[in-house]
PDB file of C-alpha atoms and ligand atoms in Angstrom:
ATOM      1  CA  UNK A1092     169.354 118.137  60.160  1.00 93.00           C
ATOM      2  CA  UNK A1093     170.461 117.268  63.685  1.00 97.00           C
ATOM      3  CA  UNK A1094     173.398 114.870  63.525  1.00 98.00           C
ATOM      4  CA  UNK A1095     174.894 113.249  66.633  1.00 98.00           C
ATOM      5  CA  UNK A1096     177.845 110.956  67.043  1.00 98.00           C
ATOM      6  CA  UNK A1097     177.938 108.166  69.634  1.00 98.00           C
ATOM      7  CA  UNK A1098     181.605 107.340  70.214  1.00 97.00           C
ATOM      8  CA  UNK A1099     182.970 104.368  72.100  1.00 96.00           C
ATOM      9  CA  UNK A1100     185.128 101.279  71.906  1.00 96.00           C
ATOM     10  CA  UNK A1101     182.186  98.862  71.518  1.00 97.00           C
ATOM     11  CA  UNK A1102     184.366  95.824  72.255  1.00 97.00           C
ATOM     12  CA  UNK A1103     181.793  94.349  71.692  1.00 98.00           C
ATOM     13  CA  UNK A1104     178.425  96.124  71.460  1.00 98.00           C
ATOM     14  CA  UNK A1105     176.116  95.200  74.374  1.00 98.00           C
ATOM     15  CA  UNK A1106     172.394  95.604  75.004  1.00 97.00           C
ATOM     16  CA  UNK A1107     173.274  98.732  77.015  1.00 96.00           C
ATOM     17  CA  UNK A1108     174.799 100.345  73.918  1.00 97.00           C
ATOM     18  CA  UNK A1109     171.798  99.258  71.846  1.00 97.00           C
ATOM     19  CA  UNK A1110     169.437 100.860  74.378  1.00 97.00           C
ATOM     20  CA  UNK A1111     171.279 104.184  74.070  1.00 97.00           C
ATOM     21  CA  UNK A1112     171.329 104.002  70.244  1.00 98.00           C
ATOM     22  CA  UNK A1113     167.573 103.350  70.085  1.00 97.00           C
ATOM     23  CA  UNK A1114     166.847 106.278  72.421  1.00 97.00           C
ATOM     24  CA  UNK A1115     169.167 108.593  70.495  1.00 98.00           C
ATOM     25  CA  UNK A1116     167.686 107.578  67.132  1.00 97.00           C
ATOM     26  CA  UNK A1117     164.305 108.885  68.339  1.00 96.00           C
ATOM     27  CA  UNK A1118     165.744 112.290  69.216  1.00 97.00           C
ATOM     28  CA  UNK A1119     168.192 113.058  66.388  1.00 98.00           C
ATOM     29  CA  UNK A1120     167.811 112.945  62.607  1.00 98.00           C
ATOM     30  CA  UNK A1121     171.006 110.983  62.142  1.00 98.00           C
ATOM     31  CA  UNK A1122     173.277 109.074  64.530  1.00 98.00           C
ATOM     32  CA  UNK A1123     176.806 108.023  63.669  1.00 98.00           C
ATOM     33  CA  UNK A1124     178.018 105.253  65.955  1.00 98.00           C
ATOM     34  CA  UNK A1125     181.727 105.985  66.029  1.00 98.00           C
ATOM     35  CA  UNK A1126     184.028 103.082  66.767  1.00 97.00           C
ATOM     36  CA  UNK A1127     187.263 104.287  68.317  1.00 94.00           C
ATOM     37  CA  UNK A1128     190.161 102.201  67.027  1.00 89.00           C
ATOM     38  CA  UNK A1129     191.761 102.444  70.474  1.00 78.00           C
ATOM     39  CA  UNK A1130     194.816 100.172  70.026  1.00 76.00           C
ATOM     40  CA  UNK A1131     196.000 101.183  73.522  1.00 84.00           C
ATOM     41  CA  UNK A1132     193.011  99.363  75.019  1.00 82.00           C
ATOM     42  CA  UNK A1133     193.992  96.214  73.071  1.00 90.00           C
ATOM     43  CA  UNK A1134     190.456  95.351  72.044  1.00 94.00           C
ATOM     44  CA  UNK A1135     189.422  91.705  71.765  1.00 96.00           C
ATOM     45  CA  UNK A1136     187.670  92.416  68.455  1.00 96.00           C
ATOM     46  CA  UNK A1137     189.354  94.234  65.549  1.00 95.00           C
ATOM     47  CA  UNK A1138     187.877  97.533  64.384  1.00 95.00           C
ATOM     48  CA  UNK A1139     186.327  95.752  61.371  1.00 96.00           C
ATOM     49  CA  UNK A1140     184.785  93.080  63.592  1.00 97.00           C
ATOM     50  CA  UNK A1141     183.330  95.664  65.972  1.00 97.00           C
ATOM     51  CA  UNK A1142     181.839  97.619  63.074  1.00 98.00           C
ATOM     52  CA  UNK A1143     180.456  94.436  61.501  1.00 98.00           C
ATOM     53  CA  UNK A1144     178.753  93.401  64.753  1.00 98.00           C
ATOM     54  CA  UNK A1145     177.161  96.838  65.249  1.00 98.00           C
ATOM     55  CA  UNK A1146     175.918  96.865  61.642  1.00 98.00           C
ATOM     56  CA  UNK A1147     174.435  93.389  61.993  1.00 97.00           C
ATOM     57  CA  UNK A1148     172.668  94.318  65.233  1.00 97.00           C
ATOM     58  CA  UNK A1149     171.305  97.552  63.717  1.00 97.00           C
ATOM     59  CA  UNK A1150     170.028  95.801  60.603  1.00 96.00           C
ATOM     60  CA  UNK A1151     167.521  93.959  62.827  1.00 92.00           C
ATOM     61  CA  UNK A1152     166.194  97.180  64.361  1.00 93.00           C
ATOM     62  CA  UNK A1153     163.283  98.731  62.509  1.00 90.00           C
ATOM     63  CA  UNK A1154     163.553 102.158  64.117  1.00 90.00           C
ATOM     64  CA  UNK A1155     167.303 102.586  63.629  1.00 92.00           C
ATOM     65  CA  UNK A1156     167.342 103.270  59.886  1.00 94.00           C
ATOM     66  CA  UNK A1157     168.880 106.688  60.629  1.00 97.00           C
ATOM     67  CA  UNK A1158     171.958 105.152  62.295  1.00 98.00           C
ATOM     68  CA  UNK A1159     175.340 104.717  60.546  1.00 98.00           C
ATOM     69  CA  UNK A1160     178.575 103.163  61.781  1.00 98.00           C
ATOM     70  CA  UNK A1161     182.051 104.605  61.179  1.00 98.00           C
ATOM     71  CA  UNK A1162     185.482 104.180  62.695  1.00 96.00           C
ATOM     72  CA  UNK A1163     187.617 106.944  63.989  1.00 94.00           C
ATOM     73  CA  UNK A1164     191.092 107.645  65.269  1.00 92.00           C
ATOM     74  CA  UNK A1165     192.017 111.048  66.696  1.00 92.00           C
ATOM     75  CA  UNK A1166     190.230 113.955  68.301  1.00 95.00           C
ATOM     76  CA  UNK A1167     186.541 113.187  68.679  1.00 96.00           C
ATOM     77  CA  UNK A1168     185.458 116.829  68.313  1.00 97.00           C
ATOM     78  CA  UNK A1169     187.342 117.069  65.000  1.00 97.00           C
ATOM     79  CA  UNK A1170     185.557 113.961  63.787  1.00 97.00           C
ATOM     80  CA  UNK A1171     182.179 115.399  64.899  1.00 98.00           C
ATOM     81  CA  UNK A1172     182.850 118.637  63.019  1.00 98.00           C
ATOM     82  CA  UNK A1173     183.938 116.803  59.892  1.00 97.00           C
ATOM     83  CA  UNK A1174     180.631 114.891  59.930  1.00 97.00           C
ATOM     84  CA  UNK A1175     178.523 118.018  60.497  1.00 98.00           C
ATOM     85  CA  UNK A1176     177.501 116.784  63.957  1.00 98.00           C
ATOM     86  CA  UNK A1177     176.893 119.211  66.809  1.00 97.00           C
ATOM     87  CA  UNK A1178     176.299 116.605  69.523  1.00 98.00           C
ATOM     88  CA  UNK A1179     178.285 113.845  71.192  1.00 98.00           C
ATOM     89  CA  UNK A1180     176.142 111.233  72.909  1.00 98.00           C
ATOM     90  CA  UNK A1181     177.469 109.335  75.896  1.00 97.00           C
ATOM     91  CA  UNK A1182     175.754 106.844  78.170  1.00 95.00           C
ATOM     92  CA  UNK A1183     175.629 107.499  81.888  1.00 94.00           C
ATOM     93  CA  UNK A1184     175.055 104.411  83.978  1.00 91.00           C
ATOM     94  CA  UNK A1185     176.031 105.295  87.503  1.00 85.00           C
ATOM     95  CA  UNK A1186     177.733 107.958  89.595  1.00 83.00           C
ATOM     96  CA  UNK A1187     180.983 106.097  88.929  1.00 82.00           C
ATOM     97  CA  UNK A1188     180.773 107.103  85.233  1.00 87.00           C
ATOM     98  CA  UNK A1189     180.155 110.722  86.095  1.00 92.00           C
ATOM     99  CA  UNK A1190     183.579 112.058  87.015  1.00 93.00           C
ATOM    100  CA  UNK A1191     185.350 110.709  83.945  1.00 94.00           C
ATOM    101  CA  UNK A1192     182.502 111.711  81.630  1.00 95.00           C
ATOM    102  CA  UNK A1193     182.316 115.236  83.082  1.00 96.00           C
ATOM    103  CA  UNK A1194     186.047 115.684  82.538  1.00 96.00           C
ATOM    104  CA  UNK A1195     185.794 114.463  78.927  1.00 97.00           C
ATOM    105  CA  UNK A1196     182.746 116.613  78.193  1.00 97.00           C
ATOM    106  CA  UNK A1197     184.366 119.755  79.602  1.00 98.00           C
ATOM    107  CA  UNK A1198     187.641 119.113  77.782  1.00 98.00           C
ATOM    108  CA  UNK A1199     185.787 118.541  74.515  1.00 98.00           C
ATOM    109  CA  UNK A1200     183.869 121.779  75.084  1.00 98.00           C
ATOM    110  CA  UNK A1201     187.156 123.644  75.600  1.00 98.00           C
ATOM    111  CA  UNK A1202     188.423 122.190  72.346  1.00 98.00           C
ATOM    112  CA  UNK A1203     185.242 122.920  70.382  1.00 98.00           C
ATOM    113  CA  UNK A1204     182.528 125.053  71.948  1.00 98.00           C
ATOM    114  CA  UNK A1205     180.092 124.279  69.104  1.00 97.00           C
ATOM    115  CA  UNK A1206     179.953 120.587  70.040  1.00 98.00           C
ATOM    116  CA  UNK A1207     177.734 119.672  73.001  1.00 98.00           C
ATOM    117  CA  UNK A1208     177.867 116.398  74.924  1.00 98.00           C
ATOM    118  CA  UNK A1209     174.478 114.933  75.789  1.00 98.00           C
ATOM    119  CA  UNK A1210     174.133 112.119  78.329  1.00 97.00           C
ATOM    120  CA  UNK A1211     171.457 109.481  78.039  1.00 96.00           C
ATOM    121  CA  UNK A1212     170.532 107.037  80.784  1.00 95.00           C
ATOM    122  CA  UNK A1213     169.887 103.452  79.704  1.00 94.00           C
ATOM    123  CA  UNK A1214     167.045 101.310  81.000  1.00 95.00           C
ATOM    124  CA  UNK A1215     167.847 100.341  84.593  1.00 93.00           C
ATOM    125  CA  UNK A1216     168.326  96.707  83.508  1.00 93.00           C
ATOM    126  CA  UNK A1217     171.566  97.766  81.820  1.00 94.00           C
ATOM    127  CA  UNK A1218     173.121 100.031  84.423  1.00 92.00           C
ATOM    128  CA  UNK A1219     175.571  97.352  85.588  1.00 91.00           C
ATOM    129  CA  UNK A1220     176.558  96.265  82.071  1.00 95.00           C
ATOM    130  CA  UNK A1221     179.813  96.986  80.320  1.00 95.00           C
ATOM    131  CA  UNK A1222     181.768  95.221  77.592  1.00 96.00           C
ATOM    132  CA  UNK A1223     184.587  94.226  79.952  1.00 95.00           C
ATOM    133  CA  UNK A1224     182.344  92.411  82.428  1.00 95.00           C
ATOM    134  CA  UNK A1225     180.494  90.671  79.585  1.00 97.00           C
ATOM    135  CA  UNK A1226     183.815  89.381  78.177  1.00 96.00           C
ATOM    136  CA  UNK A1227     184.851  88.221  81.634  1.00 96.00           C
ATOM    137  CA  UNK A1228     181.601  86.329  82.265  1.00 96.00           C
ATOM    138  CA  UNK A1229     181.759  84.821  78.755  1.00 96.00           C
ATOM    139  CA  UNK A1230     185.368  83.692  79.213  1.00 95.00           C
ATOM    140  CA  UNK A1231     184.362  81.925  82.434  1.00 95.00           C
ATOM    141  CA  UNK A1232     181.534  80.113  80.657  1.00 93.00           C
ATOM    142  CA  UNK A1233     178.684  82.199  82.115  1.00 95.00           C
ATOM    143  CA  UNK A1234     175.414  82.823  80.291  1.00 96.00           C
ATOM    144  CA  UNK A1235     175.535  86.242  78.609  1.00 96.00           C
ATOM    145  CA  UNK A1236     172.423  85.848  76.464  1.00 96.00           C
ATOM    146  CA  UNK A1237     170.508  88.610  78.247  1.00 95.00           C
ATOM    147  CA  UNK A1238     173.410  91.071  78.040  1.00 97.00           C
ATOM    148  CA  UNK A1239     174.309  91.052  74.334  1.00 98.00           C
ATOM    149  CA  UNK A1240     172.530  90.468  71.006  1.00 97.00           C
ATOM    150  CA  UNK A1241     172.642  86.829  69.820  1.00 97.00           C
ATOM    151  CA  UNK A1242     175.223  87.444  67.074  1.00 97.00           C
ATOM    152  CA  UNK A1243     177.580  88.988  69.634  1.00 98.00           C
ATOM    153  CA  UNK A1244     177.102  86.032  71.967  1.00 98.00           C
ATOM    154  CA  UNK A1245     178.054  83.641  69.153  1.00 97.00           C
ATOM    155  CA  UNK A1246     181.114  85.694  68.104  1.00 97.00           C
ATOM    156  CA  UNK A1247     182.286  85.905  71.701  1.00 96.00           C
ATOM    157  CA  UNK A1248     181.929  82.147  72.031  1.00 94.00           C
ATOM    158  CA  UNK A1249     184.055  81.685  68.869  1.00 93.00           C
ATOM    159  CA  UNK A1250     186.720  84.075  70.128  1.00 92.00           C
ATOM    160  CA  UNK A1251     186.979  82.739  73.622  1.00 89.00           C
ATOM    161  CA  UNK A1252     186.915  78.996  73.021  1.00 78.00           C
TER     162      UNK A1252
HETATM  163  P1  ADP B2793     184.558 103.892  76.004  1.00 72.55           P
HETATM  164  O1  ADP B2793     185.819 103.103  75.937  1.00 72.55           O
HETATM  165  O2  ADP B2793     184.603 105.167  75.218  1.00 72.55           O
HETATM  166  O3  ADP B2793     183.961 104.095  77.368  1.00 72.55           O
HETATM  167  P2  ADP B2793     182.448 101.964  75.598  1.00 72.55           P
HETATM  168  O4  ADP B2793     182.207 101.164  74.374  1.00 72.55           O
HETATM  169  O5  ADP B2793     182.782 101.247  76.848  1.00 72.55           O
HETATM  170  O6  ADP B2793     183.562 102.997  75.165  1.00 72.55           O
HETATM  171  O7  ADP B2793     181.210 102.898  75.863  1.00 72.55           O
HETATM  172  C1  ADP B2793     180.745 103.811  74.921  1.00 72.55           C
HETATM  173  C2  ADP B2793     179.646 104.649  75.545  1.00 72.55           C
HETATM  174  O8  ADP B2793     178.543 103.802  75.859  1.00 72.55           O
HETATM  175  C3  ADP B2793     180.042 105.332  76.846  1.00 72.55           C
HETATM  176  O9  ADP B2793     179.389 106.586  76.911  1.00 72.55           O
HETATM  177  C4  ADP B2793     179.491 104.409  77.897  1.00 72.55           C
HETATM  178  O10 ADP B2793     179.176 105.132  79.083  1.00 72.55           O
HETATM  179  C5  ADP B2793     178.225 103.937  77.222  1.00 72.55           C
HETATM  180  N1  ADP B2793     177.824 102.632  77.734  1.00 72.55           N
HETATM  181  C6  ADP B2793     178.539 101.499  77.840  1.00 72.55           C
HETATM  182  N2  ADP B2793     177.814 100.499  78.392  1.00 72.55           N
HETATM  183  C7  ADP B2793     176.586 101.041  78.626  1.00 72.55           C
HETATM  184  C8  ADP B2793     175.391 100.550  79.228  1.00 72.55           C
HETATM  185  N3  ADP B2793     175.310  99.320  79.718  1.00 72.55           N
HETATM  186  N4  ADP B2793     174.348 101.386  79.315  1.00 72.55           N
HETATM  187  C9  ADP B2793     174.453 102.638  78.849  1.00 72.55           C
HETATM  188  N5  ADP B2793     175.542 103.185  78.320  1.00 72.55           N
HETATM  189  C10 ADP B2793     176.596 102.399  78.203  1.00 72.55           C
END
């Protein structure tokens, strides 16, 4: 069974994340979306809220029955090993992502050679999307309905007003 983890902050999940999850779910037998607690980043949503939103979004997706959500705190390669995963999935949107992602992938490989990072490119509609810009647009009253699932839009509205 090919298990992959998809780690990130997901503060909150966007349509770009969903696109990557759907693609990954077609390739691997099981995907574990791994929510990094990341207190340093001071997320807008708590870990529980971020997990809840991802689970709600996934429950509407027919072809994502092989996707689970877990939280994690610590070394990502250790978490992958403890879950029997041999792959870390990351999204690659633009050249600007590349340098940081390459560094992370190579460091993780040094730490655990049995874990391989695989990069997936989202649909081009989502290459400019990230959670930070979505929160910024939402806080300024902009329409974010094409960037995030409806439940996320509503939760963001609650949080920011
Ligand atoms: P992190 O803080 O680890 O970067 P994010 O939640 O911002 O966490 O992102 C998690 C992963 O999802 C990263 O690999 C990131 O490149 C990818 N990602 C984020 N937004 C998008 C998007 N719009 N399209 C594709 N991948 C994305």
